[in-house]
Amino acid sequence: MTCRALYRLVSQHKSSFRSLDTMRPEYETLNEEILTGLLEATGPRLSMLSLGVRTPEDDEPFGNHRKALPPSLHLIPYHSILIREKSWLTRLHLHRMVLSLGALMAFRDFADTLKELIISGCSFEDCNVEGAELVEKSLVSLVAKCTQLAHLHIDGALEGNHWMVMTSRLLEVLPSTVSRVHISIQGALDIRHPEVLGRLNVEELGLTHNALRSSHLDYLRQMKSLQSLDLSHSQFIDDFSAIAEIPTLRRLYLGSCTRLSDDALMAICLGCPRLSLLHIPLCHQIGSTALQHIRFLFELENISLRGLSRVSAHLIFCLNGLPNLQEVDISDCYQLTLSDIELLCEAPAIRLIDIRGIRLPSHTFPPNIRVLRDL
């Protein structure tokens, strides 16, 4: 079914239409004109709206660490006005879109209905310093209106890869209803008032590309319900040991945290025994002794060790003994051999291994295991 055919279908059922998701395959020819028509055709009772075009990178099992396609679909002020009129809207997703400043500012009068706001892989127009400040001000104004918000995810950059620094104002206006927060802005998130972290009572927290310092992590220990923590690309934290004092953690993302030390990783493995996911790709300071402490994470199901030069045959032996391990990313671990991969395939619960970047001879792996490798 083409986008225009779907537009006609939506128009025919305008009064009863409850959700619109352009991430589905049938919307692959979506453009600004058809998007306008779809938004005009949907009635005020729309409760879920997901706009954007899906790309193959969105299906990467360990996160999109390959080169992503740049956003191409534009959200203009008129689109925002049409979205704003959906008085029943509770879930809004914007994915891989170019958001104009006018479109963001038009959201300022949004109705107090949103419970889920996801802006993912988007870029913001107007790249100068003043434009960046207006982008932040518009986002803060929008979030401040959402007094029922439960899930906030903002992942974006200024158009043209320009640097942008966001302050903690976005965190300061979050309502008490929020339980999941992820903010990733290309540049840095500068928490000038770190005590705001201690006031958050969330289950999931992601603050990537941040300007946090080691002392800021002390506030995370006050989060009694924290289960998922993403501090990827934390370039200024030189001691991650405080994370070991959050025993409720189930998922931990520390990708590209180049100052993650052996002592900190060993402390985390011993202090967070319930971890089911651990992502530490490109953490080049970590040595083989610290990595072997992963063997104490008996509930571990998913791990990313991409690009770590100290991943050894002995570590593979340790991973082989984890009873719940299902997914392993050892891509770009050039030192591993075919026998290492074969041993990992014998892990009791293993079902997916990423070995891209490792040069291996032609080999047939067990059919019940999905092995991602270079063609």
mmCIF file with all atom_site columns, C-alpha atoms in Angstrom, residues 95-246:
data_model
loop_
_atom_site.group_PDB
_atom_site.id
_atom_site.type_symbol
_atom_site.label_atom_id
_atom_site.label_alt_id
_atom_site.label_comp_id
_atom_site.label_asym_id
_atom_site.label_entity_id
_atom_site.label_seq_id
_atom_site.pdbx_PDB_ins_code
_atom_site.Cartn_x
_atom_site.Cartn_y
_atom_site.Cartn_z
_atom_site.occupancy
_atom_site.B_iso_or_equiv
_atom_site.pdbx_formal_charge
_atom_site.auth_seq_id
_atom_site.auth_comp_id
_atom_site.auth_asym_id
_atom_site.auth_atom_id
_atom_site.pdbx_PDB_model_num
ATOM 1   C CA . HIS A 1 95  ? 12.585 9.842  14.593 1.00 0.00 ? 95  HIS A CA 1
ATOM 2   C CA . ARG A 1 96  ? 15.415 10.911 12.258 1.00 0.00 ? 96  ARG A CA 1
ATOM 3   C CA . MET A 1 97  ? 13.827 14.219 11.343 1.00 0.00 ? 97  MET A CA 1
ATOM 4   C CA . VAL A 1 98  ? 15.172 17.734 10.838 1.00 0.00 ? 98  VAL A CA 1
ATOM 5   C CA . LEU A 1 99  ? 13.370 19.929 13.374 1.00 0.00 ? 99  LEU A CA 1
ATOM 6   C CA . SER A 1 100 ? 13.185 23.611 12.556 1.00 0.00 ? 100 SER A CA 1
ATOM 7   C CA . LEU A 1 101 ? 13.351 26.099 15.410 1.00 0.00 ? 101 LEU A CA 1
ATOM 8   C CA . GLY A 1 102 ? 9.906  27.330 14.387 1.00 0.00 ? 102 GLY A CA 1
ATOM 9   C CA . ALA A 1 103 ? 8.526  23.794 14.722 1.00 0.00 ? 103 ALA A CA 1
ATOM 10  C CA . LEU A 1 104 ? 9.943  23.476 18.244 1.00 0.00 ? 104 LEU A CA 1
ATOM 11  C CA . MET A 1 105 ? 8.640  26.885 19.282 1.00 0.00 ? 105 MET A CA 1
ATOM 12  C CA . ALA A 1 106 ? 5.176  25.978 17.972 1.00 0.00 ? 106 ALA A CA 1
ATOM 13  C CA . PHE A 1 107 ? 5.063  23.160 20.540 1.00 0.00 ? 107 PHE A CA 1
ATOM 14  C CA . ARG A 1 108 ? 5.120  25.651 23.424 1.00 0.00 ? 108 ARG A CA 1
ATOM 15  C CA . ASP A 1 109 ? 1.320  25.669 23.681 1.00 0.00 ? 109 ASP A CA 1
ATOM 16  C CA . PHE A 1 110 ? 1.047  21.889 23.665 1.00 0.00 ? 110 PHE A CA 1
ATOM 17  C CA . ALA A 1 111 ? -1.841 20.385 25.614 1.00 0.00 ? 111 ALA A CA 1
ATOM 18  C CA . ASP A 1 112 ? -1.105 18.754 28.969 1.00 0.00 ? 112 ASP A CA 1
ATOM 19  C CA . THR A 1 113 ? -1.676 15.206 27.729 1.00 0.00 ? 113 THR A CA 1
ATOM 20  C CA . LEU A 1 114 ? 1.719  13.778 26.761 1.00 0.00 ? 114 LEU A CA 1
ATOM 21  C CA . LYS A 1 115 ? 2.977  10.830 28.788 1.00 0.00 ? 115 LYS A CA 1
ATOM 22  C CA . GLU A 1 116 ? 5.722  9.809  26.343 1.00 0.00 ? 116 GLU A CA 1
ATOM 23  C CA . LEU A 1 117 ? 7.921  12.183 24.324 1.00 0.00 ? 117 LEU A CA 1
ATOM 24  C CA . ILE A 1 118 ? 10.689 10.672 22.188 1.00 0.00 ? 118 ILE A CA 1
ATOM 25  C CA . ILE A 1 119 ? 12.881 12.781 19.898 1.00 0.00 ? 119 ILE A CA 1
ATOM 26  C CA . SER A 1 120 ? 15.403 10.291 18.513 1.00 0.00 ? 120 SER A CA 1
ATOM 27  C CA . GLY A 1 121 ? 18.230 10.724 15.998 1.00 0.00 ? 121 GLY A CA 1
ATOM 28  C CA . CYS A 1 122 ? 16.977 14.185 15.025 1.00 0.00 ? 122 CYS A CA 1
ATOM 29  C CA . SER A 1 123 ? 18.905 17.294 14.070 1.00 0.00 ? 123 SER A CA 1
ATOM 30  C CA . PHE A 1 124 ? 18.004 20.853 14.974 1.00 0.00 ? 124 PHE A CA 1
ATOM 31  C CA . GLU A 1 125 ? 18.248 23.709 12.486 1.00 0.00 ? 125 GLU A CA 1
ATOM 32  C CA . ASP A 1 126 ? 19.769 27.144 13.227 1.00 0.00 ? 126 ASP A CA 1
ATOM 33  C CA . CYS A 1 127 ? 23.326 26.308 14.155 1.00 0.00 ? 127 CYS A CA 1
ATOM 34  C CA . ASN A 1 128 ? 24.662 29.499 15.754 1.00 0.00 ? 128 ASN A CA 1
ATOM 35  C CA . VAL A 1 129 ? 24.990 30.035 19.505 1.00 0.00 ? 129 VAL A CA 1
ATOM 36  C CA . GLU A 1 130 ? 21.748 31.984 19.751 1.00 0.00 ? 130 GLU A CA 1
ATOM 37  C CA . GLY A 1 131 ? 19.918 29.268 17.830 1.00 0.00 ? 131 GLY A CA 1
ATOM 38  C CA . ALA A 1 132 ? 21.253 26.585 20.193 1.00 0.00 ? 132 ALA A CA 1
ATOM 39  C CA . GLU A 1 133 ? 19.969 28.537 23.198 1.00 0.00 ? 133 GLU A CA 1
ATOM 40  C CA . LEU A 1 134 ? 16.540 28.860 21.593 1.00 0.00 ? 134 LEU A CA 1
ATOM 41  C CA . VAL A 1 135 ? 16.484 25.111 20.878 1.00 0.00 ? 135 VAL A CA 1
ATOM 42  C CA . GLU A 1 136 ? 17.119 24.401 24.560 1.00 0.00 ? 136 GLU A CA 1
ATOM 43  C CA . LYS A 1 137 ? 14.579 27.010 25.672 1.00 0.00 ? 137 LYS A CA 1
ATOM 44  C CA . SER A 1 138 ? 11.928 25.501 23.384 1.00 0.00 ? 138 SER A CA 1
ATOM 45  C CA . LEU A 1 139 ? 12.591 21.966 24.649 1.00 0.00 ? 139 LEU A CA 1
ATOM 46  C CA . VAL A 1 140 ? 12.435 23.147 28.273 1.00 0.00 ? 140 VAL A CA 1
ATOM 47  C CA . SER A 1 141 ? 9.160  24.970 27.595 1.00 0.00 ? 141 SER A CA 1
ATOM 48  C CA . LEU A 1 142 ? 7.635  21.875 25.978 1.00 0.00 ? 142 LEU A CA 1
ATOM 49  C CA . VAL A 1 143 ? 8.695  19.503 28.772 1.00 0.00 ? 143 VAL A CA 1
ATOM 50  C CA . ALA A 1 144 ? 7.481  21.941 31.443 1.00 0.00 ? 144 ALA A CA 1
ATOM 51  C CA . LYS A 1 145 ? 3.976  21.705 29.940 1.00 0.00 ? 145 LYS A CA 1
ATOM 52  C CA . CYS A 1 146 ? 3.952  17.905 30.182 1.00 0.00 ? 146 CYS A CA 1
ATOM 53  C CA . THR A 1 147 ? 2.923  17.456 33.815 1.00 0.00 ? 147 THR A CA 1
ATOM 54  C CA . GLN A 1 148 ? 1.903  13.811 33.215 1.00 0.00 ? 148 GLN A CA 1
ATOM 55  C CA . LEU A 1 149 ? 5.131  12.824 31.455 1.00 0.00 ? 149 LEU A CA 1
ATOM 56  C CA . ALA A 1 150 ? 6.447  9.334  32.258 1.00 0.00 ? 150 ALA A CA 1
ATOM 57  C CA . HIS A 1 151 ? 9.065  8.830  29.508 1.00 0.00 ? 151 HIS A CA 1
ATOM 58  C CA . LEU A 1 152 ? 11.351 11.503 28.013 1.00 0.00 ? 152 LEU A CA 1
ATOM 59  C CA . HIS A 1 153 ? 13.962 10.681 25.360 1.00 0.00 ? 153 HIS A CA 1
ATOM 60  C CA . ILE A 1 154 ? 15.833 13.425 23.493 1.00 0.00 ? 154 ILE A CA 1
ATOM 61  C CA . ASP A 1 155 ? 18.658 12.327 21.210 1.00 0.00 ? 155 ASP A CA 1
ATOM 62  C CA . GLY A 1 156 ? 19.855 14.856 18.661 1.00 0.00 ? 156 GLY A CA 1
ATOM 63  C CA . ALA A 1 157 ? 22.424 17.295 17.337 1.00 0.00 ? 157 ALA A CA 1
ATOM 64  C CA . LEU A 1 158 ? 22.604 20.662 15.669 1.00 0.00 ? 158 LEU A CA 1
ATOM 65  C CA . GLU A 1 159 ? 22.389 20.420 11.894 1.00 0.00 ? 159 GLU A CA 1
ATOM 66  C CA . GLY A 1 160 ? 25.829 20.276 10.330 1.00 0.00 ? 160 GLY A CA 1
ATOM 67  C CA . ASN A 1 161 ? 27.417 18.628 13.417 1.00 0.00 ? 161 ASN A CA 1
ATOM 68  C CA . HIS A 1 162 ? 27.895 21.948 15.204 1.00 0.00 ? 162 HIS A CA 1
ATOM 69  C CA . TRP A 1 163 ? 28.705 21.880 18.929 1.00 0.00 ? 163 TRP A CA 1
ATOM 70  C CA . MET A 1 164 ? 25.895 22.390 21.413 1.00 0.00 ? 164 MET A CA 1
ATOM 71  C CA . VAL A 1 165 ? 25.907 22.555 25.190 1.00 0.00 ? 165 VAL A CA 1
ATOM 72  C CA . MET A 1 166 ? 22.715 21.997 27.162 1.00 0.00 ? 166 MET A CA 1
ATOM 73  C CA . THR A 1 167 ? 22.312 22.919 30.816 1.00 0.00 ? 167 THR A CA 1
ATOM 74  C CA . SER A 1 168 ? 20.424 21.063 33.524 1.00 0.00 ? 168 SER A CA 1
ATOM 75  C CA . ARG A 1 169 ? 17.269 23.160 33.037 1.00 0.00 ? 169 ARG A CA 1
ATOM 76  C CA . LEU A 1 170 ? 15.620 20.303 31.167 1.00 0.00 ? 170 LEU A CA 1
ATOM 77  C CA . LEU A 1 171 ? 16.083 18.030 34.183 1.00 0.00 ? 171 LEU A CA 1
ATOM 78  C CA . GLU A 1 172 ? 14.898 20.712 36.587 1.00 0.00 ? 172 GLU A CA 1
ATOM 79  C CA . VAL A 1 173 ? 11.442 21.001 34.975 1.00 0.00 ? 173 VAL A CA 1
ATOM 80  C CA . LEU A 1 174 ? 10.724 17.265 34.866 1.00 0.00 ? 174 LEU A CA 1
ATOM 81  C CA . PRO A 1 175 ? 7.500  16.306 36.670 1.00 0.00 ? 175 PRO A CA 1
ATOM 82  C CA . SER A 1 176 ? 7.455  13.809 39.533 1.00 0.00 ? 176 SER A CA 1
ATOM 83  C CA . THR A 1 177 ? 5.604  11.354 37.265 1.00 0.00 ? 177 THR A CA 1
ATOM 84  C CA . VAL A 1 178 ? 8.651  10.707 35.064 1.00 0.00 ? 178 VAL A CA 1
ATOM 85  C CA . SER A 1 179 ? 10.317 7.293  35.407 1.00 0.00 ? 179 SER A CA 1
ATOM 86  C CA . ARG A 1 180 ? 12.437 7.089  32.236 1.00 0.00 ? 180 ARG A CA 1
ATOM 87  C CA . VAL A 1 181 ? 14.799 9.872  31.100 1.00 0.00 ? 181 VAL A CA 1
ATOM 88  C CA . HIS A 1 182 ? 17.396 9.868  28.329 1.00 0.00 ? 182 HIS A CA 1
ATOM 89  C CA . ILE A 1 183 ? 19.107 13.022 27.065 1.00 0.00 ? 183 ILE A CA 1
ATOM 90  C CA . SER A 1 184 ? 21.863 12.864 24.465 1.00 0.00 ? 184 SER A CA 1
ATOM 91  C CA . ILE A 1 185 ? 22.870 16.039 22.651 1.00 0.00 ? 185 ILE A CA 1
ATOM 92  C CA . GLN A 1 186 ? 25.911 16.087 20.393 1.00 0.00 ? 186 GLN A CA 1
ATOM 93  C CA . GLY A 1 187 ? 28.182 18.370 22.359 1.00 0.00 ? 187 GLY A CA 1
ATOM 94  C CA . ALA A 1 188 ? 27.690 18.095 26.095 1.00 0.00 ? 188 ALA A CA 1
ATOM 95  C CA . LEU A 1 189 ? 25.058 18.095 28.799 1.00 0.00 ? 189 LEU A CA 1
ATOM 96  C CA . ASP A 1 190 ? 26.376 20.426 31.490 1.00 0.00 ? 190 ASP A CA 1
ATOM 97  C CA . ILE A 1 191 ? 24.799 19.674 34.881 1.00 0.00 ? 191 ILE A CA 1
ATOM 98  C CA . ARG A 1 192 ? 25.528 22.971 36.626 1.00 0.00 ? 192 ARG A CA 1
ATOM 99  C CA . HIS A 1 193 ? 23.297 22.072 39.568 1.00 0.00 ? 193 HIS A CA 1
ATOM 100 C CA . PRO A 1 194 ? 24.105 18.386 40.210 1.00 0.00 ? 194 PRO A CA 1
ATOM 101 C CA . GLU A 1 195 ? 21.706 18.202 43.157 1.00 0.00 ? 195 GLU A CA 1
ATOM 102 C CA . VAL A 1 196 ? 18.911 17.916 40.570 1.00 0.00 ? 196 VAL A CA 1
ATOM 103 C CA . LEU A 1 197 ? 20.123 14.347 39.969 1.00 0.00 ? 197 LEU A CA 1
ATOM 104 C CA . GLY A 1 198 ? 19.406 13.433 43.569 1.00 0.00 ? 198 GLY A CA 1
ATOM 105 C CA . ARG A 1 199 ? 15.817 14.637 43.214 1.00 0.00 ? 199 ARG A CA 1
ATOM 106 C CA . LEU A 1 200 ? 15.068 12.346 40.280 1.00 0.00 ? 200 LEU A CA 1
ATOM 107 C CA . ASN A 1 201 ? 13.201 9.192  41.231 1.00 0.00 ? 201 ASN A CA 1
ATOM 108 C CA . VAL A 1 202 ? 13.571 7.302  37.958 1.00 0.00 ? 202 VAL A CA 1
ATOM 109 C CA . GLU A 1 203 ? 14.024 3.688  36.932 1.00 0.00 ? 203 GLU A CA 1
ATOM 110 C CA . GLU A 1 204 ? 15.970 4.533  33.745 1.00 0.00 ? 204 GLU A CA 1
ATOM 111 C CA . LEU A 1 205 ? 18.463 7.380  33.334 1.00 0.00 ? 205 LEU A CA 1
ATOM 112 C CA . GLY A 1 206 ? 20.569 8.197  30.284 1.00 0.00 ? 206 GLY A CA 1
ATOM 113 C CA . LEU A 1 207 ? 22.848 11.248 30.225 1.00 0.00 ? 207 LEU A CA 1
ATOM 114 C CA . THR A 1 208 ? 25.277 10.679 27.359 1.00 0.00 ? 208 THR A CA 1
ATOM 115 C CA . HIS A 1 209 ? 27.787 13.115 25.841 1.00 0.00 ? 209 HIS A CA 1
ATOM 116 C CA . ASN A 1 210 ? 27.715 14.865 29.208 1.00 0.00 ? 210 ASN A CA 1
ATOM 117 C CA . ALA A 1 211 ? 30.045 17.154 31.127 1.00 0.00 ? 211 ALA A CA 1
ATOM 118 C CA . LEU A 1 212 ? 29.595 15.277 34.406 1.00 0.00 ? 212 LEU A CA 1
ATOM 119 C CA . ARG A 1 213 ? 32.428 14.904 36.907 1.00 0.00 ? 213 ARG A CA 1
ATOM 120 C CA . SER A 1 214 ? 33.118 11.976 39.230 1.00 0.00 ? 214 SER A CA 1
ATOM 121 C CA . SER A 1 215 ? 31.598 13.828 42.205 1.00 0.00 ? 215 SER A CA 1
ATOM 122 C CA . HIS A 1 216 ? 28.257 14.019 40.367 1.00 0.00 ? 216 HIS A CA 1
ATOM 123 C CA . LEU A 1 217 ? 27.919 10.233 40.534 1.00 0.00 ? 217 LEU A CA 1
ATOM 124 C CA . ASP A 1 218 ? 27.392 10.464 44.296 1.00 0.00 ? 218 ASP A CA 1
ATOM 125 C CA . TYR A 1 219 ? 23.913 11.854 43.615 1.00 0.00 ? 219 TYR A CA 1
ATOM 126 C CA . LEU A 1 220 ? 23.005 8.757  41.602 1.00 0.00 ? 220 LEU A CA 1
ATOM 127 C CA . ARG A 1 221 ? 23.314 6.653  44.754 1.00 0.00 ? 221 ARG A CA 1
ATOM 128 C CA . GLN A 1 222 ? 20.223 8.441  46.071 1.00 0.00 ? 222 GLN A CA 1
ATOM 129 C CA . MET A 1 223 ? 18.077 6.895  43.327 1.00 0.00 ? 223 MET A CA 1
ATOM 130 C CA . LYS A 1 224 ? 16.559 3.928  45.113 1.00 0.00 ? 224 LYS A CA 1
ATOM 131 C CA . SER A 1 225 ? 14.732 2.569  42.035 1.00 0.00 ? 225 SER A CA 1
ATOM 132 C CA . LEU A 1 226 ? 17.412 3.027  39.361 1.00 0.00 ? 226 LEU A CA 1
ATOM 133 C CA . GLN A 1 227 ? 17.614 -0.049 37.120 1.00 0.00 ? 227 GLN A CA 1
ATOM 134 C CA . SER A 1 228 ? 19.134 1.312  33.894 1.00 0.00 ? 228 SER A CA 1
ATOM 135 C CA . LEU A 1 229 ? 22.006 3.816  33.617 1.00 0.00 ? 229 LEU A CA 1
ATOM 136 C CA . ASP A 1 230 ? 23.567 5.138  30.402 1.00 0.00 ? 230 ASP A CA 1
ATOM 137 C CA . LEU A 1 231 ? 26.621 7.381  30.793 1.00 0.00 ? 231 LEU A CA 1
ATOM 138 C CA . SER A 1 232 ? 28.156 6.652  27.380 1.00 0.00 ? 232 SER A CA 1
ATOM 139 C CA . HIS A 1 233 ? 30.692 9.203  26.111 1.00 0.00 ? 233 HIS A CA 1
ATOM 140 C CA . SER A 1 234 ? 31.430 10.590 29.578 1.00 0.00 ? 234 SER A CA 1
ATOM 141 C CA . GLN A 1 235 ? 34.787 12.183 28.848 1.00 0.00 ? 235 GLN A CA 1
ATOM 142 C CA . PHE A 1 236 ? 35.306 14.013 32.149 1.00 0.00 ? 236 PHE A CA 1
ATOM 143 C CA . ILE A 1 237 ? 34.486 11.290 34.687 1.00 0.00 ? 237 ILE A CA 1
ATOM 144 C CA . ASP A 1 238 ? 37.742 9.701  35.854 1.00 0.00 ? 238 ASP A CA 1
ATOM 145 C CA . ASP A 1 239 ? 36.320 7.509  38.631 1.00 0.00 ? 239 ASP A CA 1
ATOM 146 C CA . PHE A 1 240 ? 33.212 5.401  38.021 1.00 0.00 ? 240 PHE A CA 1
ATOM 147 C CA . SER A 1 241 ? 33.463 3.459  41.298 1.00 0.00 ? 241 SER A CA 1
ATOM 148 C CA . ALA A 1 242 ? 30.358 5.123  42.789 1.00 0.00 ? 242 ALA A CA 1
ATOM 149 C CA . ILE A 1 243 ? 28.225 3.119  40.346 1.00 0.00 ? 243 ILE A CA 1
ATOM 150 C CA . ALA A 1 244 ? 29.120 0.014  42.354 1.00 0.00 ? 244 ALA A CA 1
ATOM 151 C CA . GLU A 1 245 ? 26.954 1.410  45.166 1.00 0.00 ? 245 GLU A CA 1
ATOM 152 C CA . ILE A 1 246 ? 23.756 1.141  43.081 1.00 0.00 ? 246 ILE A CA 1
#
